XYZ file of C-alpha atoms in Angstrom:
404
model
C 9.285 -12.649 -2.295
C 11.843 -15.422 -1.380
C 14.853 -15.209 0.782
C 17.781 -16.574 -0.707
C 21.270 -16.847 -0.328
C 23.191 -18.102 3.275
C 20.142 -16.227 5.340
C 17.448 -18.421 3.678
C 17.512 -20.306 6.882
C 17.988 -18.364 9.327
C 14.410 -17.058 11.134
C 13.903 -13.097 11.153
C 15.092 -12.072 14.498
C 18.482 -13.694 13.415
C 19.508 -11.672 10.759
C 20.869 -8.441 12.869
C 22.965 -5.668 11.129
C 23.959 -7.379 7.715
C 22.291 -7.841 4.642
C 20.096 -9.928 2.544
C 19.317 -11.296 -0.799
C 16.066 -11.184 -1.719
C 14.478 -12.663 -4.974
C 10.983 -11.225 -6.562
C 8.773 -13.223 -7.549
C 5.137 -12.014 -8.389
C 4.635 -8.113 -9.051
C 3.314 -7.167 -5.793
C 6.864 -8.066 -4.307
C 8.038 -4.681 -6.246
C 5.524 -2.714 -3.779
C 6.924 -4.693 -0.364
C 10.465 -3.694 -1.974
C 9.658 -0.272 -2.542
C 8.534 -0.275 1.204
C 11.701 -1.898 2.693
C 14.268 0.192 0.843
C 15.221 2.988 2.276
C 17.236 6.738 1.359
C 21.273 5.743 2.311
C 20.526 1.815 2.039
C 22.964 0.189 0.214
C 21.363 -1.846 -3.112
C 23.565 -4.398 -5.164
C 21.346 -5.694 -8.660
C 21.489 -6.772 -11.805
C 22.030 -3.362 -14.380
C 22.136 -2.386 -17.917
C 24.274 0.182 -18.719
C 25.227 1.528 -21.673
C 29.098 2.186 -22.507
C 31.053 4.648 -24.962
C 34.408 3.099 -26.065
C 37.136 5.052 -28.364
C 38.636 3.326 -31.117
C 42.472 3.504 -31.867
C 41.265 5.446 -34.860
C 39.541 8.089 -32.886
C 35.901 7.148 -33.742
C 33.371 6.044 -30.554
C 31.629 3.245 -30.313
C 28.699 2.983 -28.160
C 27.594 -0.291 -26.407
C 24.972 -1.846 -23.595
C 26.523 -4.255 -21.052
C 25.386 -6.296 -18.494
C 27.021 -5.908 -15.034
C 26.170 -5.489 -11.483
C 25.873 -2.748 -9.869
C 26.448 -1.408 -6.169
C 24.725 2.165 -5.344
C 23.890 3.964 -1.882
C 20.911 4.918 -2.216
C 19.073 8.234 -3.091
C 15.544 7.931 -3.933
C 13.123 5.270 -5.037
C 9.656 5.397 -7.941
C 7.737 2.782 -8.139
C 5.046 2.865 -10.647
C 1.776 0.988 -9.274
C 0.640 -0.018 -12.688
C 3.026 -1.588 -13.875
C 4.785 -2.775 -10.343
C 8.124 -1.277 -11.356
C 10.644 -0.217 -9.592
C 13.210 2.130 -10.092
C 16.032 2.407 -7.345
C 18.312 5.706 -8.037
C 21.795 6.295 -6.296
C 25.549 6.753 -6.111
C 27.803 3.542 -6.822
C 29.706 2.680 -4.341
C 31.707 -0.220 -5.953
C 33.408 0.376 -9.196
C 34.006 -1.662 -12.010
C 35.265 -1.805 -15.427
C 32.146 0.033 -16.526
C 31.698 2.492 -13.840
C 33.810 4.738 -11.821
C 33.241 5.701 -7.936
C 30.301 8.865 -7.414
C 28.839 7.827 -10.519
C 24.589 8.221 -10.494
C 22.737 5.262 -12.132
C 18.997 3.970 -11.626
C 18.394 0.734 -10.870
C 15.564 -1.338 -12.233
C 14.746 -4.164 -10.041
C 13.336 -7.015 -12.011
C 11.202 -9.933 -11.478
C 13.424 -13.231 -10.808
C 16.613 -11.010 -10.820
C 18.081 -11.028 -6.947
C 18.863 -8.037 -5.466
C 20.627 -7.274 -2.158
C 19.993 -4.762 0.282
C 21.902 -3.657 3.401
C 20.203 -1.413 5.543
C 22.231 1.958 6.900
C 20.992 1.564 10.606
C 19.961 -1.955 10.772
C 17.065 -4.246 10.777
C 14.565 -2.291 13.548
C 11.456 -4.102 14.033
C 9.167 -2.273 11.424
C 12.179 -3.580 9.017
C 11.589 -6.512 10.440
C 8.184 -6.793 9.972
C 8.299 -5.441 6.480
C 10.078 -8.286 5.512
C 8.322 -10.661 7.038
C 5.275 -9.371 5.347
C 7.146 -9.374 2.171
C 7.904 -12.985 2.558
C 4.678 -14.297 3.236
C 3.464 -17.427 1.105
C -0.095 -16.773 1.573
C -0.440 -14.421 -1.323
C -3.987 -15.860 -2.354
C -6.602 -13.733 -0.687
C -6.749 -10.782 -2.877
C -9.980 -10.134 -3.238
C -11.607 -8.641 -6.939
C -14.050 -5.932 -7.198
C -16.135 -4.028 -9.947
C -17.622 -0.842 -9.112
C -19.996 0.113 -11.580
C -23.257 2.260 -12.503
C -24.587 2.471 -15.813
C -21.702 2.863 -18.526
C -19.029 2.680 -16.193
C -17.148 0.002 -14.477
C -13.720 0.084 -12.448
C -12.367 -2.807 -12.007
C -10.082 -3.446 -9.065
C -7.813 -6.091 -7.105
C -7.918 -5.692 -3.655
C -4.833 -6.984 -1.516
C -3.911 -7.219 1.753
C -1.304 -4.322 1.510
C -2.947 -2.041 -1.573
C -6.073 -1.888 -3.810
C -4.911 -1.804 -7.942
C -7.188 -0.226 -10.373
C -6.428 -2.794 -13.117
C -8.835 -1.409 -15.799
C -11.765 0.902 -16.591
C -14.409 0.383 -18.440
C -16.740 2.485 -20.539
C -19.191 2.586 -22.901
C -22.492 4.224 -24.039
C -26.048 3.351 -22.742
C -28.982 4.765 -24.661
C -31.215 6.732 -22.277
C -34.499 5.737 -20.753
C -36.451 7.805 -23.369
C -34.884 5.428 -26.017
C -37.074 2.044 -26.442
C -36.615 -0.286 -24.128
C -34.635 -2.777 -26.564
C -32.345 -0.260 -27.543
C -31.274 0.311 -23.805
C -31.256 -3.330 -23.424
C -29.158 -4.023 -26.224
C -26.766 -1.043 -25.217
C -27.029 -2.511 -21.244
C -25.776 -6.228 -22.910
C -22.700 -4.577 -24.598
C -22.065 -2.686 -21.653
C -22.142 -6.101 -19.249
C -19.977 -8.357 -22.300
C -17.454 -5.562 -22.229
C -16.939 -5.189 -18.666
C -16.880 -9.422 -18.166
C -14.389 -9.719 -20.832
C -11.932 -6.987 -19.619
C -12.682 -8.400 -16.031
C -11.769 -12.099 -16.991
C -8.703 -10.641 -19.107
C -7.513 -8.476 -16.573
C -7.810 -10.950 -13.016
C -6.755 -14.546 -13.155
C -10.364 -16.649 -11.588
C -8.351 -19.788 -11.990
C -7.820 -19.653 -8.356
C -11.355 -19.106 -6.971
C -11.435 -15.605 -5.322
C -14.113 -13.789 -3.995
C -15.480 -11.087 -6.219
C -17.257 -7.941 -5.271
C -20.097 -6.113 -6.868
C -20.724 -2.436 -5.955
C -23.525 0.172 -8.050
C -26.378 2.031 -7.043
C -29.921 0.398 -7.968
C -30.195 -2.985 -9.683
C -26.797 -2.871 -12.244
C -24.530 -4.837 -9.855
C -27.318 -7.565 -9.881
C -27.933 -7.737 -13.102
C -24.233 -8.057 -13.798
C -24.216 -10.987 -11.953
C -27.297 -12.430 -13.295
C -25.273 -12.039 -16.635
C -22.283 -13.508 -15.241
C -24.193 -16.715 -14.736
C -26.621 -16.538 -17.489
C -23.173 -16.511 -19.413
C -21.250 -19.230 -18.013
C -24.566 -21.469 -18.528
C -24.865 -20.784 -22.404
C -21.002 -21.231 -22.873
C -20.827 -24.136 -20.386
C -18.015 -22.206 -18.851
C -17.331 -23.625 -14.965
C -14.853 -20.278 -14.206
C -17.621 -17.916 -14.923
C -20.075 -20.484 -13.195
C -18.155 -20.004 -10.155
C -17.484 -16.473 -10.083
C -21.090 -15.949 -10.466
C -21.557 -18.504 -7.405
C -18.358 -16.135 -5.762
C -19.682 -12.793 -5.999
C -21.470 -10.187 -3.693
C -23.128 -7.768 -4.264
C -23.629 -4.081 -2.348
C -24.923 -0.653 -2.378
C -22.692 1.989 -3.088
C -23.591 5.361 -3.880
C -22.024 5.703 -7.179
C -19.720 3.412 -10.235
C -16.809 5.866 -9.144
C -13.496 4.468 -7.249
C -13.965 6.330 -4.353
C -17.501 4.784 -3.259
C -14.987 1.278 -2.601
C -14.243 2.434 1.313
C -18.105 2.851 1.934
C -18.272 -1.121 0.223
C -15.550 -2.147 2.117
C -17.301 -0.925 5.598
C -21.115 -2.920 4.455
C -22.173 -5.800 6.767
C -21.938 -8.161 3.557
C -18.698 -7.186 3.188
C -17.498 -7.585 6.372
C -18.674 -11.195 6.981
C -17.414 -12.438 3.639
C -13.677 -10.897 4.385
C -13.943 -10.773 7.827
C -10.094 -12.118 9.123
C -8.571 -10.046 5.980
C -5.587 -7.782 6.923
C -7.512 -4.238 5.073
C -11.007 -5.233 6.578
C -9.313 -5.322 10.348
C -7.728 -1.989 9.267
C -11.064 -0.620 7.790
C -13.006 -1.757 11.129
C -9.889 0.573 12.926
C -10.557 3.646 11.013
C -13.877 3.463 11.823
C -13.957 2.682 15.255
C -11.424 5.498 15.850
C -13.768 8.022 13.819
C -16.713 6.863 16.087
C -14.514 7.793 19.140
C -13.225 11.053 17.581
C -17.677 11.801 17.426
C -17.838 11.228 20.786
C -15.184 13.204 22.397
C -14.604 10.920 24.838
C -10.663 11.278 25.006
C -9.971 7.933 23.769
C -9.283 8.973 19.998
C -6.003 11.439 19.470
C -4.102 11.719 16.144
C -0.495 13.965 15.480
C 2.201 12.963 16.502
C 2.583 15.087 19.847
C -0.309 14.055 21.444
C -0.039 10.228 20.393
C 3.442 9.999 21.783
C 2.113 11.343 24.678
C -0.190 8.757 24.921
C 2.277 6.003 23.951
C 5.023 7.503 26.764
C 2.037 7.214 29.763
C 0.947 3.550 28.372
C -2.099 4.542 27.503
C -2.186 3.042 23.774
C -1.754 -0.917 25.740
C -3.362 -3.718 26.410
C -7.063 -3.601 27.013
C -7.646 -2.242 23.608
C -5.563 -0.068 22.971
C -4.836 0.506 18.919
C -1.304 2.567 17.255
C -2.564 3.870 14.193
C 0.503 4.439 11.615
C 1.049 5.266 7.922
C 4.041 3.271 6.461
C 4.823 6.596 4.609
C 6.444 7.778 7.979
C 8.514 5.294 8.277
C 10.165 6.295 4.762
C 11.624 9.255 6.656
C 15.508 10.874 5.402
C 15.986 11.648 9.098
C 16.786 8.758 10.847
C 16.101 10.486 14.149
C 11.978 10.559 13.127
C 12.098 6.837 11.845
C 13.581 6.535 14.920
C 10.731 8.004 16.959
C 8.245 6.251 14.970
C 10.111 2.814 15.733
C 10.272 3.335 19.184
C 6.260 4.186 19.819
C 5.476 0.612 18.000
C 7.698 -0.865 20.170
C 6.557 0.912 23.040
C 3.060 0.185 22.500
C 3.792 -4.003 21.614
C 5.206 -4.381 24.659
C 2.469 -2.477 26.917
C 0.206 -4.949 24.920
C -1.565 -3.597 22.785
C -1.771 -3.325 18.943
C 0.555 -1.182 16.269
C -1.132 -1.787 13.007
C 1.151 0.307 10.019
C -1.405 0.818 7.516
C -0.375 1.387 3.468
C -0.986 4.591 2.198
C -1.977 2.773 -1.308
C -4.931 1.123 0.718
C -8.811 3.439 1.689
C -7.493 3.085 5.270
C -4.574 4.696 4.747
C -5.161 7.285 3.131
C -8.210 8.217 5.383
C -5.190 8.487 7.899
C -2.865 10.125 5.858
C -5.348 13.519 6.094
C -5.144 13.224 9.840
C -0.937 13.647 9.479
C -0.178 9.699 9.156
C -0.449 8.778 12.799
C -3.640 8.052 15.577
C -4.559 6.139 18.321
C -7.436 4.563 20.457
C -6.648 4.556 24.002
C -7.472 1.755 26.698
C -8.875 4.740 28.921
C -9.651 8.358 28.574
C -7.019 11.144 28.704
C -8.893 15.021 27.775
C -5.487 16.890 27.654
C -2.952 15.525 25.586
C -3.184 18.440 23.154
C -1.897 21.464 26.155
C 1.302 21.071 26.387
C 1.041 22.075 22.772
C -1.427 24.844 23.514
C 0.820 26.117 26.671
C 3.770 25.805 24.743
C 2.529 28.366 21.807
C 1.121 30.458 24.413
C 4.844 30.653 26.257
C 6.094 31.358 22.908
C 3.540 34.493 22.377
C 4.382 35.589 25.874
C 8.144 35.547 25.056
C 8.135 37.555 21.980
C 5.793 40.011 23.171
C 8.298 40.391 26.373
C 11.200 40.573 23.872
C 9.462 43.164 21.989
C 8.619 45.612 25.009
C 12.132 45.528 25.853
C 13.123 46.247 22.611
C 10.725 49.743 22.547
């Protein structure tokens, strides 16, 4: 994503209430988008829309224009897959092609610059959105196959999501078949999964490359890999032979990636990568949750709590937080969201907003978006909630006996 426009300059903290062009580049920068636009932003893009003119004669005539379009903004879909997205709304600015109130959907484009003004400003999770979406560094995705016999998935793992790009299947005769025959039916299996891998992830940029199955299949992929790149002579699948690791995992299956991403092999090949940090959170927090030693709280109620007393500071202290939250209609809850990362930043210690398209986040999504690890331990953050159902029981009952 590039900043263009009169703000291209100008650093982050500088840009205050008004807006900004911003210019896609790769498809990833659709996802960031998706993430910094909001319900009531405002949106001004490039649009297609399609026009009905009447003739002096009476007949219609039906046409496509190009224009540009300015909509408040009602809802957003991005598809992953294809790293679309489609911005719906109201326009807001009429033209010769559209009248005030009118609904159209928006589809942001690669190269196309769009412009986005933000209803209640640039907070600091806007902020730091952006900056994320402007980042240059865009090389360390990371690719993975997770595979058993017949089965592959083949995935690209960035900092901010993990894309399943393809899936491969095909038939293995089973071990009651000759030997040969399961051979042969293993070597089709390993061609077809290389040549959808090299077809579907550009290795012209060396990247590491991650191989995940139960027993010896992973190996022996990557024994083929370089057996392979020897007989064509082929230096890209020399290196990504050199590139790749390989792990346990318990099955071929997508979900057996978070249990890769948390092995020691893992770890110390991707160590200073944004989603292996956030992995190395989750976990740690689930260890303290095990112990019950008051240092691990998730909902909101308690974890505001926490925040409010400075608990969540420096010394180790860790804000958990789904960036799903902060795509709240209520500005009052983004609000509250806002203001516990910027609580918790400036007691020192660490808000990390995890995606909900990553393992991590979606691990915290089933614990209602939010957690955190406190710098000491705190066993009651939970009765106030507790006292306050109870006082609620209490009242009705007493409302209810003076009813009778």
């Amino acid at each position: 994503m590039q900043l263009v426009g009169s703000k291209a300059s100008k650093r982050l903290d500088e840009i205050g209430e008004g807006s900004v062009t911003l210019l896609p580049v790769e498809p990833e920068d659709m996802w960031h988008a998706n993430n910094l636009i909001g319900p009531e932003d405002i949106v001004k893009a490039h649009a297609i829309r399609k026009v009905t003119t009447e003739t002096k004669t009476g007949s219609t005539m039906s046409e496509r224009v190009h224009t540009e379009l300015t909509i408040r903004v009602t809802s957003t879909f991005f598809d992953p897959g294809a790293s679309q997205l489609h911005v719906s709304g109201t326009v807001i600015v009429e033209n010769n092609f559209v009248s005030l109130g009118q609904y159209h959907t928006l589809d942001l484009e690669l190269n196309r610059p769009f412009t986005l003004w933000k209803k209640y400003g640039w907070d600091s999770v806007a902020k730091e959105t952006l900056a994320d979406a402007l980042k240059q560094d865009k090389e360390g995705a990371v690719a993975a196959v997770v595979m058993q016999e017949g089965i592959a998935n083949i995935c690209l793992i960035t900092e901010y999501r993990t894309i399943l790009k393809q899936r491969v299947e095909s038939t293995i005769p089973k071990k009651r078949s000759s030997s040969s025959e399961q051979d042969s039916g293993m070597k089709r299996f390993f061609d077809k999964t290389l040549s959808t891998l090299v077809r579907s992830i550009d290795f012209s940029v060396p990247r590491p490359l991650l191989l995940a199955s139960p027993g010896f299949v992973a190996g022996d992929f990557k024994k083929y890999i370089a057996e392979e790149g020897a007989r064509r002579a082929d230096k890209t699948l020399m290196a990504m032979a050199k590139e790749a690791t390989v792990v346990h995992s318990s099955s071929g299956h997508l979900h057996s990636l978070n249990e890769i991403l948390k092995s020691s092999e893992v770890m110390a090949t991707m160590k200073d990568m944004k989603f292996s940090k956030e992995t190395r959170y989750m976990d740690d927090f689930f260890d303290r949750l095990r112990k019950d030693d008051g240092r691990a709280w998730y909902g909101t109620a308690p974890v505001e709590k926490a925040v409010r007393e400075g608990a969540v500071g420096r010394g180790g202290g860790v804000l958990l937080i789904n960036n799903s939250l902060f795509r709240s209609q209520d500005i009052a809850t983004r609000r509250r969201y806002v203001a516990m990362v910027d609580k918790v930043k400036e007691d020192g210690g660490e808000a990390r907003i995890l995606s909900s398209d990553h393992e991590s986040g979606q691990r915290l999504d089933a614990l209602g978006g939010i957690a955190a690890i406190l710098t000491y331990p705190i066993l009651d953050l939970d009765e106030d909630e507790e006292e306050g159902a109870a006082d609620a029981d209490r009242q009705a009952e007493a409302e209810e006996n003076m009813v009778i």
